[in-house]
Amino acid sequence: MKPWHQVILPHEDIRKGRFDEAVFAADLSDVLADRGPLEYRDPVTFFRKTYPTRGLVDLLARMLSRLGGMGDGEAVIQIQTPFGGGKTHSLIALYHLFRHSGELASSEAVAEILQMAGVDSVPPVRVAAFVGTAADPIHGKTPWGEIADQLGKYAQVQEHDRSRRSPGKDRLHALLADQPTLILMDEIAEYAVKARDYRDQVVAFFQELTETVKVLPQCALVVTLPSSAPYGEEGERALHQLQQVFKRVETIKTPVEGEEIYEVIRRRLFESAPDLQEVRRVDETYWKMYQDLGDDVPKEVREPAYRDRICRAYPFHPELLDVLFERWSTFPDFQRTRGVLRLLAQMVAELYNQRHPDLLIQPCHINLANSAVRGEFLRHIGREYEGVIASDIAGTNAKAEKIDREMGSEYARFGIAAGLARAIFFESFSGSEKRGVSIQRLRVAVLREGIQPAIVADALKRMEEELWYLHLESGLYSFSSQPNLNRIIVEREEAVQEEQIADEIRSRLEKMAGSEMAVTLWPREPQDVPDTKPLKLAVLSPEYTRQAGPTAAFVKELLDKCGQTFRVYRNTLLVLAADGSEYAALRQRVKRYLALRAIRDDKMLVRQLTDENKRALEEKLKDAEGGISFQVLSCYRHLARVGTDGVEWSDLGLPTVGEKGSLARRVQAYLQSADLLVSGLSPRRLLEQALRADEAEKPIAEIVEAFWKYPHLPMLENRQVVYDSIVQGVRDGLFGVRIGEQVYFKESISASLLETDAVLVREPEVPAPEAPVMAPAGEAPTVQEGLLPGFGPVPAPQAAVQTYTLRVKVPWDKLSDFLRGVVIPLRREGAELEIEVSLRARAQSGEFKQTTLEQQVGETLKQIEAEVLEENLR
């Protein structure tokens, strides 16, 4: 389908950005003086660009009937609408119809009016007009003087005019009775305010005029009154007095009603009607989208009548025009039609020149970065909202636009968050109590062809967390000049000290250290970590992140030394360091938590929060509290140990969402999965690693010590691993154990006996062993290439290789059991594993969140260095 700018063409002055705002401000005094825009001065142009609403046609027809002497039609008509509601436009239509009827003989609009009135032509009528905003109350003529002057009878009221006294009904009857006369009165309330010295006479004149016109069969008075008073208290008093006068004889006419405003706007802004077939395709597309969304959008937009409204409002979305008229026009000083036209002209000019690609112009397209557009709104709500717009909505530093840039290409392409912010701002204000917008109506304001509906909720969630002036009350979003909880949090975050953050992180680490190993937090010197036999985990302070320069040297020193001497039990020490980027996230999360806790503890501040913000505070505090543990696991993931070629680093990877547990337990699980930490050892493997081919026996205590000392050997969870292996080997007859003079072979033996001076011995035919090479005192143990220290050579792989293949469906919540019970045992047997994972996930809500696929699934695959063989999203 074509974008709107290819279907309907704006007027040339709008296209070229040269439109004069005066064309939207009808002024009867300018027409009387033959000045101002051609659209109002020239009767033919005026009627060509005027949409003949039912109210306007009815008004003109009734005036034709009365002034034509057919006895039909009201004598006095008051037009009362909000500012810009078409009052002056109606008076100009009356003026041109009766003053320039000859020039309008070929006008289709005038022909329709004549047909409704039941007349063939416009009768000759005198027209006299008075405009209160143009009249000079001190040096100029009074309303009665001006009317008499235009009728050529000023001499009859000259004295009354100069003395500022109403002439009375008899004199007015003499002025008006001889010929059909139409009197047009505009902005008389403003004149009454200005003429305060003789306001009583002005009010008396209108009283007398209405009564005089009422009894004259071919005389009519059409007067306009605003719906709200000008100039404060004085204006209220003047308007009230005039309303009392006209209340007894008036007939109020509304020139524009209901959806007629759609066509009024289209005719004033665009050159011709659009291609109806193309418009129908558009309204069908939107309506079908709303049908598919069901209860996610308001019921009214799913009704067939709404499809017709889309057609009538084209190229604007009805939501845009409805909010302008139902909310913004309720401001007392908002020029109803005039203000809307001025604002829409600014939008159309900008979007047309940008070749706006969308099918309709929606609330999300209001560009608040445009100073002219922004000014139209700020004049009614106050300049303090300049800061709100700059902070949250529009501009390079606006948080909504920043969210679009951060959330991915789809958000940035459609400007989802920025569009939502503009739509929320648009629906946040009115001259009444009606403010704010629901998520259902926001979908109507933002969704269009190509946008996935689910991302609206995602973007709103981010906006709730990050924007400073966005409020959510009773399910309605709105902007306010008062900062929300986010701004308060930022201010409290700025007050959080680095020492507080470090203390809180250390406190969390103490709680999460675990008991699976002996944990030392934030060692400063090598001697801070004891040189003992049990497994030990040193957790480094934040200054020693994996990426930091001093970390490598400090970790090597920890692993090699304990004080001034070499570390003996190097195969029992592990070092855990933080990831630099993840630590920045952890620090920020802890800072946020401390700020939230400070707000909660500030009882005076909490009392000032709305109920919605109080609930939000508790939710944010709960989320922050729960998220810290996960962030700690994500951060402390780089593990160092002594390897064959020095310090070896491993990445534990990102934890799974919702994973709980201690740091020590996570390290333990990783070492077990990598077969670096064993809880069981086969007797044959023990024999091969414990004795060289030429050794006949070795003390069991020395074997256990070797596993604690030498990094070539796997780490032991405890010495019982070796004891259990020996008990099994003796029972199976793979080797024997000598305790004193007693030799145990092919029989059961208690593991407790192995803690004495027990010796592991081969079968009797094995040759006598040679003594192992021991390292000189005071030097780090060395290893002969190809041999384990004091033990036999590393066994060569078997010539015959057996292959085990498995293809199985595993419940997703049993993956950890599959890893523990299938993968790890095979790895312990020394198997080279190749694992290929096939996954098919079906979204329950219809589609997956982009953040889940990109930030969680995708990032995890990158972290674990997975080779993606196939990936599809349908």
XYZ file of C-alpha atoms in Angstrom, residues 40 58 313 326 341 378 393 588 664 710 712 741 851 873:
14
model
C -11.441 34.583 3.564
C -28.876 24.766 7.991
C -10.351 10.994 9.009
C -11.861 15.941 23.156
C -5.528 23.227 11.981
C 3.363 24.310 25.855
C 10.593 12.314 25.117
C 25.225 -0.483 39.503
C 31.976 -22.612 46.033
C 50.699 -31.818 41.897
C 48.874 -32.809 36.824
C 53.060 -57.717 58.013
C 15.119 -9.223 24.482
C 12.408 -18.132 13.974
